[in-house]
CSV table of N, CA and C in Angstrom, one decimal:
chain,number,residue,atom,x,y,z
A,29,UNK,N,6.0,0.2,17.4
A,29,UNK,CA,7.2,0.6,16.9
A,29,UNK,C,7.3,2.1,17.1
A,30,UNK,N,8.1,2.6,17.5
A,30,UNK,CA,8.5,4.2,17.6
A,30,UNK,C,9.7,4.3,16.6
A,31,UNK,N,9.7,5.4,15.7
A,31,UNK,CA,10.6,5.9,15.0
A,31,UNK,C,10.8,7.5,15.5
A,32,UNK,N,12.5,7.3,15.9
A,32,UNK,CA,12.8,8.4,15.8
A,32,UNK,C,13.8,9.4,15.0
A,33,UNK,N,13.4,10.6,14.4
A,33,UNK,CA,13.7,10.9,12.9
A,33,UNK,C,15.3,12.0,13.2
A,34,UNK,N,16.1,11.5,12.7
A,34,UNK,CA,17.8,12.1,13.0
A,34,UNK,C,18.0,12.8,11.6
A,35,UNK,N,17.1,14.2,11.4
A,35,UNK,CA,17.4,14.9,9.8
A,35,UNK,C,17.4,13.8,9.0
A,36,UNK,N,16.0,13.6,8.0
A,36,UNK,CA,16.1,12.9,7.2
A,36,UNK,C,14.6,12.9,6.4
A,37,UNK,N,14.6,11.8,5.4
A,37,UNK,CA,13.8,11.9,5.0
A,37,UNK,C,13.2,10.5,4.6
A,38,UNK,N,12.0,10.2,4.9
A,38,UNK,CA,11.4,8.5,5.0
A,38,UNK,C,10.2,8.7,5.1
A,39,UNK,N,9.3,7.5,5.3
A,39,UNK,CA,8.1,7.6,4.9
A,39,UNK,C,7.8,6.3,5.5
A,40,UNK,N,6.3,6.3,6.6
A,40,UNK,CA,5.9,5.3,7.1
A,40,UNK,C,4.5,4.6,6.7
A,41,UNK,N,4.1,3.0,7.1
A,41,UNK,CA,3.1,2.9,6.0
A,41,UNK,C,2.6,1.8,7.2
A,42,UNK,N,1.6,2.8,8.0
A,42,UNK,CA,0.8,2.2,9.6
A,42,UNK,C,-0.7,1.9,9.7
A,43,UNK,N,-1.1,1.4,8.4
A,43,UNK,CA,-2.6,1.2,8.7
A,43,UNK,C,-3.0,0.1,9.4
A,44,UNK,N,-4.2,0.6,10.0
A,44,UNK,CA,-5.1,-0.9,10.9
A,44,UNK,C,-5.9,-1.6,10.5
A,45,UNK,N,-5.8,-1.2,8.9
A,45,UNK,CA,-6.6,-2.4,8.0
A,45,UNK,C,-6.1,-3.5,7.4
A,46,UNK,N,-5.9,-4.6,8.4
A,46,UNK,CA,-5.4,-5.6,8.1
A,46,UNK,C,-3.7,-5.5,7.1
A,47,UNK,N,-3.7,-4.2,7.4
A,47,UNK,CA,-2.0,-4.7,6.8
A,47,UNK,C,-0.9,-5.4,7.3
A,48,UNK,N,-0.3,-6.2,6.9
A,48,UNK,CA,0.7,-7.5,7.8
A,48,UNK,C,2.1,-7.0,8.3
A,49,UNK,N,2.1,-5.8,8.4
A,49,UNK,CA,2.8,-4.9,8.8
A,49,UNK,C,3.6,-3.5,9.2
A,50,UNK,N,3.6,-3.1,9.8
A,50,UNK,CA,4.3,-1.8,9.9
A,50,UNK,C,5.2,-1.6,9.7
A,51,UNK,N,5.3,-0.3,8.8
A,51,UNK,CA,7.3,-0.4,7.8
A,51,UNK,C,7.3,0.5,7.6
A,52,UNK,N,8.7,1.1,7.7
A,52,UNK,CA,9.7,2.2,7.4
A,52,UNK,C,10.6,2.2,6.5
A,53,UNK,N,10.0,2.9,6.0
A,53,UNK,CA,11.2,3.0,4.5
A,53,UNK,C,12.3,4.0,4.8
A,54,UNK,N,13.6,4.3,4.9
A,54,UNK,CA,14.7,5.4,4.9
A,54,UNK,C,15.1,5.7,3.7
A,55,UNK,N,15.0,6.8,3.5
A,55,UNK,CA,15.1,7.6,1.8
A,55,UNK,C,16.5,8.1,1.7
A,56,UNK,N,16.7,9.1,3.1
A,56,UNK,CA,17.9,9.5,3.1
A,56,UNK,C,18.2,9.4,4.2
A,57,UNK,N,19.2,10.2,4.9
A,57,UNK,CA,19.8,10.6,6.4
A,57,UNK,C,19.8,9.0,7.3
A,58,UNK,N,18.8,9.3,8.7
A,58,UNK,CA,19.1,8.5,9.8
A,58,UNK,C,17.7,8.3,10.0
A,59,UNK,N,17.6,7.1,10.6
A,59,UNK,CA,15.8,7.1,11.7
A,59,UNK,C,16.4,5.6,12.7
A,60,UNK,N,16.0,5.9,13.7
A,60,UNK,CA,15.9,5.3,14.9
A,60,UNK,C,15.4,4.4,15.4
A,61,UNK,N,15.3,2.8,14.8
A,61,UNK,CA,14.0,2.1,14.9
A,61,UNK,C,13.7,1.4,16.7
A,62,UNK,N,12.4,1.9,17.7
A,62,UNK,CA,13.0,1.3,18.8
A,62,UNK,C,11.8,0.2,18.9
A,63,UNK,N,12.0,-1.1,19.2
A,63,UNK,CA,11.1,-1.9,19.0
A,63,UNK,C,11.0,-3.1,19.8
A,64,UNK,N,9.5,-3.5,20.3
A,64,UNK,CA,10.2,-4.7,21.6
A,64,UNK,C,10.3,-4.3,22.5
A,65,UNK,N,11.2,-4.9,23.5
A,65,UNK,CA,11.7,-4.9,25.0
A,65,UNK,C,12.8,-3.6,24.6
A,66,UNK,N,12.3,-2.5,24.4
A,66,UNK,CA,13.4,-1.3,24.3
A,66,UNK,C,14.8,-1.8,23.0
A,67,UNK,N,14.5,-2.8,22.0
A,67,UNK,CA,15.3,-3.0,21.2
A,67,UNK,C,15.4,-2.0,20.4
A,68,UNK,N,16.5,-2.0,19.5
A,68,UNK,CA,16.7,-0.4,19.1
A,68,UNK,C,17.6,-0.8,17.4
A,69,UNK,N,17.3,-0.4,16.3
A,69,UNK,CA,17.9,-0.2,15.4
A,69,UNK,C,18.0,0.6,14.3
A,70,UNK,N,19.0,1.3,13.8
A,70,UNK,CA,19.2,2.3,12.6
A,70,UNK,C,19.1,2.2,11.1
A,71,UNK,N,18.2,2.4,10.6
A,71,UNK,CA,18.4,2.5,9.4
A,71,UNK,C,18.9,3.3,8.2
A,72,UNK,N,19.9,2.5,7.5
A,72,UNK,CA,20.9,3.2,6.3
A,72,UNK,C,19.4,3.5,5.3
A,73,UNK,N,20.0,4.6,4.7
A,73,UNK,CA,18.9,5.0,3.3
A,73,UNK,C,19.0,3.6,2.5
A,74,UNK,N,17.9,3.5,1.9
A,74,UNK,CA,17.5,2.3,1.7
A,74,UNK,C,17.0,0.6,2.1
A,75,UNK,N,17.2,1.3,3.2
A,75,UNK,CA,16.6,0.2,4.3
A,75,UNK,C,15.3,0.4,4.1
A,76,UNK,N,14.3,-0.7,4.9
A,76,UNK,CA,13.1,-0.6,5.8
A,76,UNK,C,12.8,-1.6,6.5
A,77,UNK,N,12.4,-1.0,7.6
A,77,UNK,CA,12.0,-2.0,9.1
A,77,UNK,C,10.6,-2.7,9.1
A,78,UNK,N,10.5,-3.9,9.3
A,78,UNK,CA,9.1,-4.2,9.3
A,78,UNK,C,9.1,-4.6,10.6
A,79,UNK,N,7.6,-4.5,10.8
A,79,UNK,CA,7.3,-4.9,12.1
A,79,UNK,C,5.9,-5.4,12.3
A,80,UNK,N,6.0,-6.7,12.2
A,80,UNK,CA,4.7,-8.1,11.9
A,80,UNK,C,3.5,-7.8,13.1
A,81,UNK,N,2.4,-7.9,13.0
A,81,UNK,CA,1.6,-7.8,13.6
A,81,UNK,C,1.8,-9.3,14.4
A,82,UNK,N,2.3,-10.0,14.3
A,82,UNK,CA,3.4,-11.2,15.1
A,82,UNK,C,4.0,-10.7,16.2
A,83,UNK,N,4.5,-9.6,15.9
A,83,UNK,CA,5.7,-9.1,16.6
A,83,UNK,C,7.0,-8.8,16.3
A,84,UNK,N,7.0,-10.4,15.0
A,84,UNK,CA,8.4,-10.2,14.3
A,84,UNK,C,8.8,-9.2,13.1
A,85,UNK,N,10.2,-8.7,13.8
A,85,UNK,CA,10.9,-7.4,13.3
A,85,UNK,C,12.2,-7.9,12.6
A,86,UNK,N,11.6,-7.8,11.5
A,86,UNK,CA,13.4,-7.3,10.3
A,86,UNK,C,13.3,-6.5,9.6
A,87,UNK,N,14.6,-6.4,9.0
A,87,UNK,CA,15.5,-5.1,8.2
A,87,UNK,C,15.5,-5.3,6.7
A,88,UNK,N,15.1,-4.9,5.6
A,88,UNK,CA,15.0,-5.6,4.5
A,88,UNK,C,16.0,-4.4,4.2
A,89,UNK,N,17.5,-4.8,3.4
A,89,UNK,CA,18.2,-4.2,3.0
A,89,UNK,C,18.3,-3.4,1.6
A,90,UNK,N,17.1,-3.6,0.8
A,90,UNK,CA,16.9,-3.2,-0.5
A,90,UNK,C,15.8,-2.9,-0.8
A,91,UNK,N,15.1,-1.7,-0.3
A,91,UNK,CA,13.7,-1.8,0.2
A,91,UNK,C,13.2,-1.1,-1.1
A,92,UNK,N,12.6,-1.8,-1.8
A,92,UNK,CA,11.4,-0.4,-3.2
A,92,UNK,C,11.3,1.0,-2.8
A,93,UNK,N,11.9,1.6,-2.7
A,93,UNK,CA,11.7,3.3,-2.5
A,93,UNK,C,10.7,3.8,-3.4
A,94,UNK,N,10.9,3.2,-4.6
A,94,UNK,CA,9.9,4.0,-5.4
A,94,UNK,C,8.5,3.7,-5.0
A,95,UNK,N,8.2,2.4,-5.1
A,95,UNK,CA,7.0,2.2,-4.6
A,95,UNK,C,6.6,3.0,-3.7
A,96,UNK,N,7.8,2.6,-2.2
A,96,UNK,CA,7.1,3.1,-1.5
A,96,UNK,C,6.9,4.9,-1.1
A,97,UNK,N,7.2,6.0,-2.4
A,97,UNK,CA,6.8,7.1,-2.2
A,97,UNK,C,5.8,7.4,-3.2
A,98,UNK,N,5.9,6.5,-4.2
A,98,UNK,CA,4.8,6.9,-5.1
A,98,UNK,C,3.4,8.1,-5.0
A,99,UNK,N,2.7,7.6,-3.6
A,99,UNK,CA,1.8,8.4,-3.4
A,99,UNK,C,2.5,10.0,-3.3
A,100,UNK,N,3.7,9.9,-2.7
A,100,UNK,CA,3.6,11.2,-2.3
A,100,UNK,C,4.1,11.9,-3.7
A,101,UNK,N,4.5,11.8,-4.8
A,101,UNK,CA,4.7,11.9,-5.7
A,101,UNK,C,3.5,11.9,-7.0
A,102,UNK,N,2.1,11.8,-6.3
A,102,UNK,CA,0.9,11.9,-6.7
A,102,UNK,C,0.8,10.4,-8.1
A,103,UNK,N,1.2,9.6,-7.5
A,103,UNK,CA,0.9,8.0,-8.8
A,103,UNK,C,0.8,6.9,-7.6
A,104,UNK,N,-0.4,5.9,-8.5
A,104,UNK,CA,-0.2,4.5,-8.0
A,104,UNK,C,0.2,3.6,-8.6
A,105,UNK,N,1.6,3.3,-7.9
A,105,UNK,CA,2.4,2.4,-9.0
A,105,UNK,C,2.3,1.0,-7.8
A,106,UNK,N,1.7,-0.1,-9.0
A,106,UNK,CA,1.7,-1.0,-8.5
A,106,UNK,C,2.8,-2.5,-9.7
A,107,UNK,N,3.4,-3.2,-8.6
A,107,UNK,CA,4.5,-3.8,-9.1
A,107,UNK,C,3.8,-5.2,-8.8
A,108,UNK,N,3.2,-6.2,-9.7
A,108,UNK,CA,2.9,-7.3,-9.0
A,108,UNK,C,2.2,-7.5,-7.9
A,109,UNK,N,1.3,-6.8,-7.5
A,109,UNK,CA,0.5,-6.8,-6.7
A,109,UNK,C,-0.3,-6.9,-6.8
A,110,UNK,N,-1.5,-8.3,-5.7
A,110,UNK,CA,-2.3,-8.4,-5.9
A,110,UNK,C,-3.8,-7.6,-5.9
A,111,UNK,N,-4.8,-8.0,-6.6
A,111,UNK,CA,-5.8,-7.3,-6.4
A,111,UNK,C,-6.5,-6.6,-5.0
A,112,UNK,N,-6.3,-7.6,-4.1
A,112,UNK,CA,-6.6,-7.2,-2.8
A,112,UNK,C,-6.3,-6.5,-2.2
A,113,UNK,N,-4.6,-6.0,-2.5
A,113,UNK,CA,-3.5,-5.1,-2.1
A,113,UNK,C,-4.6,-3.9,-2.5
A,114,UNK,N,-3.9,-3.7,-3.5
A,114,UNK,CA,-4.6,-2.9,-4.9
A,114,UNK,C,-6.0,-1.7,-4.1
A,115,UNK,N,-6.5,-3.1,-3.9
A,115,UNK,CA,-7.9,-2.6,-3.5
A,115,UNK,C,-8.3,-1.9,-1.9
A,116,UNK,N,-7.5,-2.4,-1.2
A,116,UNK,CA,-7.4,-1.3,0.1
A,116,UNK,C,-6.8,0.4,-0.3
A,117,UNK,N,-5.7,0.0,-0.9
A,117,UNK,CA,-5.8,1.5,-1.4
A,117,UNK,C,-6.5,2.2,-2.0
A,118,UNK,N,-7.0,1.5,-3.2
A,118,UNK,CA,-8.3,2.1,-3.3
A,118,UNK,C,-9.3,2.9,-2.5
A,119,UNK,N,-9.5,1.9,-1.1
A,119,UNK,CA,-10.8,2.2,-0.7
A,119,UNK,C,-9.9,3.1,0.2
A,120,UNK,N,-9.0,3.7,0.8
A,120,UNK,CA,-8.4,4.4,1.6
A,120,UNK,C,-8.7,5.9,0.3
A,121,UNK,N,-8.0,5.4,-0.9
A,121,UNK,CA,-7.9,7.0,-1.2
A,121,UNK,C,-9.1,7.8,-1.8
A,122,UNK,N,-10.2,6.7,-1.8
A,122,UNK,CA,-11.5,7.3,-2.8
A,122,UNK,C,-12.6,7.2,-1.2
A,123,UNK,N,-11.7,6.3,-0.2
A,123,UNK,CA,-13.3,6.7,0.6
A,123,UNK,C,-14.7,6.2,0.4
A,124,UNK,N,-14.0,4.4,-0.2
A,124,UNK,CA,-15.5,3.5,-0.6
A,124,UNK,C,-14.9,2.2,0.1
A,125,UNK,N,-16.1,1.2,0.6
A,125,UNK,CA,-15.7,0.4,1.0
A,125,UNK,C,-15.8,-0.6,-0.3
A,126,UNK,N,-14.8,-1.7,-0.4
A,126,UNK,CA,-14.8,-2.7,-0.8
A,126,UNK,C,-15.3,-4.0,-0.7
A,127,UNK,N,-16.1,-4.4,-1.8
A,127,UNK,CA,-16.5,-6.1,-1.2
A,127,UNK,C,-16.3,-6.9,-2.3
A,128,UNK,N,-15.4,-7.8,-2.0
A,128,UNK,CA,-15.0,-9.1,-2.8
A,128,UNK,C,-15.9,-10.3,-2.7
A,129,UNK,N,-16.8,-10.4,-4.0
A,129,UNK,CA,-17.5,-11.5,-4.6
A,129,UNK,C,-16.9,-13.1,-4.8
A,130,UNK,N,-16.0,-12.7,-5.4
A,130,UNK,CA,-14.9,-13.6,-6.3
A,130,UNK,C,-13.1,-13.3,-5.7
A,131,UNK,N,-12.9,-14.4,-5.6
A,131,UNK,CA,-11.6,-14.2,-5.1
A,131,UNK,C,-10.9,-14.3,-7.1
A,132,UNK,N,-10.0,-12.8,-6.8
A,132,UNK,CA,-9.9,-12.1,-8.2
A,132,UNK,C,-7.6,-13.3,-8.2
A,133,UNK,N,-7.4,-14.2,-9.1
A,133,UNK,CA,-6.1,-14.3,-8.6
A,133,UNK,C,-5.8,-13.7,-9.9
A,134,UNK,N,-3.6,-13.8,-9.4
A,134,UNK,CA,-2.8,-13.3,-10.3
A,134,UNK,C,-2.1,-11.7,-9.7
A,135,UNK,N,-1.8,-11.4,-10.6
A,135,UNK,CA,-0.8,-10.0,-10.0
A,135,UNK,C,-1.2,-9.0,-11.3
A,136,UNK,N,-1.0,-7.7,-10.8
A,136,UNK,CA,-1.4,-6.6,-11.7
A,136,UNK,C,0.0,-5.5,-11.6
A,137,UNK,N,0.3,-4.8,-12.4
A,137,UNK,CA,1.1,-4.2,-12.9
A,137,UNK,C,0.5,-2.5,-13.6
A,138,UNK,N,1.1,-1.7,-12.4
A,138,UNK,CA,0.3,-0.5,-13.3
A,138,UNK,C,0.7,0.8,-12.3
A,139,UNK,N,1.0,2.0,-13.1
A,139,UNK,CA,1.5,3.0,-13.0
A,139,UNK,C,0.5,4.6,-13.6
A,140,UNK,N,0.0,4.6,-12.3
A,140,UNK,CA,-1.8,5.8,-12.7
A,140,UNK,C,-1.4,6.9,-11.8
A,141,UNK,N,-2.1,8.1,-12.4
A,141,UNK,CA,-2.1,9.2,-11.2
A,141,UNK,C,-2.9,9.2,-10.3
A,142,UNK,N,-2.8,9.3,-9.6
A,142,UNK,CA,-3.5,9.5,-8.3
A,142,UNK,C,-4.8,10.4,-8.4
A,143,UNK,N,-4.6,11.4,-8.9
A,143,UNK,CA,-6.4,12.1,-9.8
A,143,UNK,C,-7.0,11.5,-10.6
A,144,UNK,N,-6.8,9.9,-10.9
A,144,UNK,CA,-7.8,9.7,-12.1
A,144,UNK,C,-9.0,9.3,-11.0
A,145,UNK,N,-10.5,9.3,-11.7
A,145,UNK,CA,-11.1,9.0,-11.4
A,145,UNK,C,-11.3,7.6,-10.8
A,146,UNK,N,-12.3,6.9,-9.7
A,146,UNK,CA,-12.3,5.6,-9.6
A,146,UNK,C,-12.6,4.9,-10.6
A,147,UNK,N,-13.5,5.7,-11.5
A,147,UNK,CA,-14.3,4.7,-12.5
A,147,UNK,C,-13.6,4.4,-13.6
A,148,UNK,N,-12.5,5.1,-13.6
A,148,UNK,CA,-11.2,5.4,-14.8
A,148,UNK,C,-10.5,3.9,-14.4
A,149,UNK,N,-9.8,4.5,-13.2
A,149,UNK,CA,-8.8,3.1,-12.4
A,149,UNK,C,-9.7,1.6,-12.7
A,150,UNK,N,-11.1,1.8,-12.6
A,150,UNK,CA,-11.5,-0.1,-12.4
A,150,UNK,C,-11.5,-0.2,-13.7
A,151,UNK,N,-11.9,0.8,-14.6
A,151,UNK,CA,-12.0,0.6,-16.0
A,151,UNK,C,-10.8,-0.3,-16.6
A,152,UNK,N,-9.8,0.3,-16.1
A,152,UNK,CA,-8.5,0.0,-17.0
A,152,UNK,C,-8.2,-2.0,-16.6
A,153,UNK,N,-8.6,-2.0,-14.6
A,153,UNK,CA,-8.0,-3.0,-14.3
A,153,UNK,C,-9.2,-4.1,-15.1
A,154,UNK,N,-10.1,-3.9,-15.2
A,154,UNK,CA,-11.3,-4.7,-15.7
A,154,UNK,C,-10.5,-4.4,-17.3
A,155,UNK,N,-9.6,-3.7,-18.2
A,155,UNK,CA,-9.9,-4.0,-19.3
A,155,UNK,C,-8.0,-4.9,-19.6
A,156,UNK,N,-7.9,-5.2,-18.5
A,156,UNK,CA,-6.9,-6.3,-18.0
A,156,UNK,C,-7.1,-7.9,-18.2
A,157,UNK,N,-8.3,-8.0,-17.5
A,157,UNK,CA,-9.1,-9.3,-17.9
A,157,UNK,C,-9.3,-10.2,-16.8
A,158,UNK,N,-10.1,-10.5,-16.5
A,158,UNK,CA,-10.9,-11.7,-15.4
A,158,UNK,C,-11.0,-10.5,-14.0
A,159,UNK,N,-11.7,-9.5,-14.4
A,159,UNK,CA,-12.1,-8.9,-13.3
A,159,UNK,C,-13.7,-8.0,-13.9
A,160,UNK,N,-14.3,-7.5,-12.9
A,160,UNK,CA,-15.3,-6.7,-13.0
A,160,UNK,C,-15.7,-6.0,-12.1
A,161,UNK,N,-16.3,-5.0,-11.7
A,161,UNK,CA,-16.5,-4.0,-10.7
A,161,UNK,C,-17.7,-3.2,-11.4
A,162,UNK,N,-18.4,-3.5,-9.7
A,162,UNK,CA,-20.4,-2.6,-9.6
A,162,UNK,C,-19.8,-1.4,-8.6
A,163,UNK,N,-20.1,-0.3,-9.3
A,163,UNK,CA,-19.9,0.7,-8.1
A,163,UNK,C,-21.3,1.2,-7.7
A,164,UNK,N,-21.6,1.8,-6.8
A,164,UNK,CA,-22.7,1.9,-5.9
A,164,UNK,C,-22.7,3.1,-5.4
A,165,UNK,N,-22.8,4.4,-6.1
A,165,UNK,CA,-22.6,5.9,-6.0
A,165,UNK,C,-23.0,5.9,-4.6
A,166,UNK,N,-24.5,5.4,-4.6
A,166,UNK,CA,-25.0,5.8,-3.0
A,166,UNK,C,-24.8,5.6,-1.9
A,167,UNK,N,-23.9,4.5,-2.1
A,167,UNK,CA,-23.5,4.0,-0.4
A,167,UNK,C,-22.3,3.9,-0.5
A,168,UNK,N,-21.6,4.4,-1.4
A,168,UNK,CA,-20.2,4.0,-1.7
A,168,UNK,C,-19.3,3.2,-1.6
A,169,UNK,N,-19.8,1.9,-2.5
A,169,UNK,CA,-19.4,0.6,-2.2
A,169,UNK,C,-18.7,0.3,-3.9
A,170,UNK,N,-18.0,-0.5,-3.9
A,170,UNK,CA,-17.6,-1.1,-5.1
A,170,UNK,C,-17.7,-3.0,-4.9
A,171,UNK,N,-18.0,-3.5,-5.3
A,171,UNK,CA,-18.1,-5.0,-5.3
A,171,UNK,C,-16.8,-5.6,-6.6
A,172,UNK,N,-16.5,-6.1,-6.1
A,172,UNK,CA,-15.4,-7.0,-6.9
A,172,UNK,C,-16.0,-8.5,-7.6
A,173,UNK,N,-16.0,-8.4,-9.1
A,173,UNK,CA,-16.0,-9.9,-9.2
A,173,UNK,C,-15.7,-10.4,-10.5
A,174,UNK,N,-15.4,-11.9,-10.8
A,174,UNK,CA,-15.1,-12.2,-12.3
A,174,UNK,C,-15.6,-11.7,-13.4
């Protein structure tokens, strides 16, 4: 996907860790979505373009803005998302790899600053219930399990 930016303001979310897609969120102004065989589409503020590791590309016309600036706005606000979700960010923003014991289900709900500590953040999700977390200073690992 190439985006190109026509005065504006948006925010893209392109990682190669298994995320199920590339997307563009439009906050304000214009962006240029060109995609495919030279396919090409514009995004109104409030839009965002996905674009499936499939290939397949839609427009979702009512896209979470908040969510998706949160970071830049220094919070992790998570809306119903799972723990797995959850936990890539983690390991992007603290810089630990993750390993899942127990497949953790259900959806989590939670609005943190982005400076709290790791051991703060597992604290809270573990005092949520049916979760647990070993962190491993040394090799900087966290293990996930019931």
């Amino acid at each position: 996907m190439t985006v190109e930016v026509v005065g504006t303001h948006f925010n893209v979310n392109a990682y190669s860790d298994d995320e199920a897609a590339v997307r563009t969120t439009l906050l304000e102004g214009a962006v240029k979505i060109l995609y495919g065989d030279n396919r090409a589409s514009f995004l109104k503020p409030g839009q965002q373009a996905n674009l499936a590791r499939s290939g397949e590309f839609k427009i979702i016309n009512d896209a979470d803005t908040e969510e998706t600036v949160a970071w830049k706005n220094g919070t992790f606000l998570f809306k119903k998302e799972s723990l797995e979700s959850i936990m890539k960010q983690v390991s992007r923003w603290y810089g630990v790899e993750v390993i899942f014991q127990d497949k953790i289900p259900g959806q989590f709900v939670a609005t943190l600053p982005r400076n709290v500590s790791v051991s703060r953040l597992l604290k809270i999700f573990e005092m949520a219930g049916g979760v647990h977390f070993e962190i491993d200073d040394t090799n900087r690992k966290i293990t996930v399990r019931r």
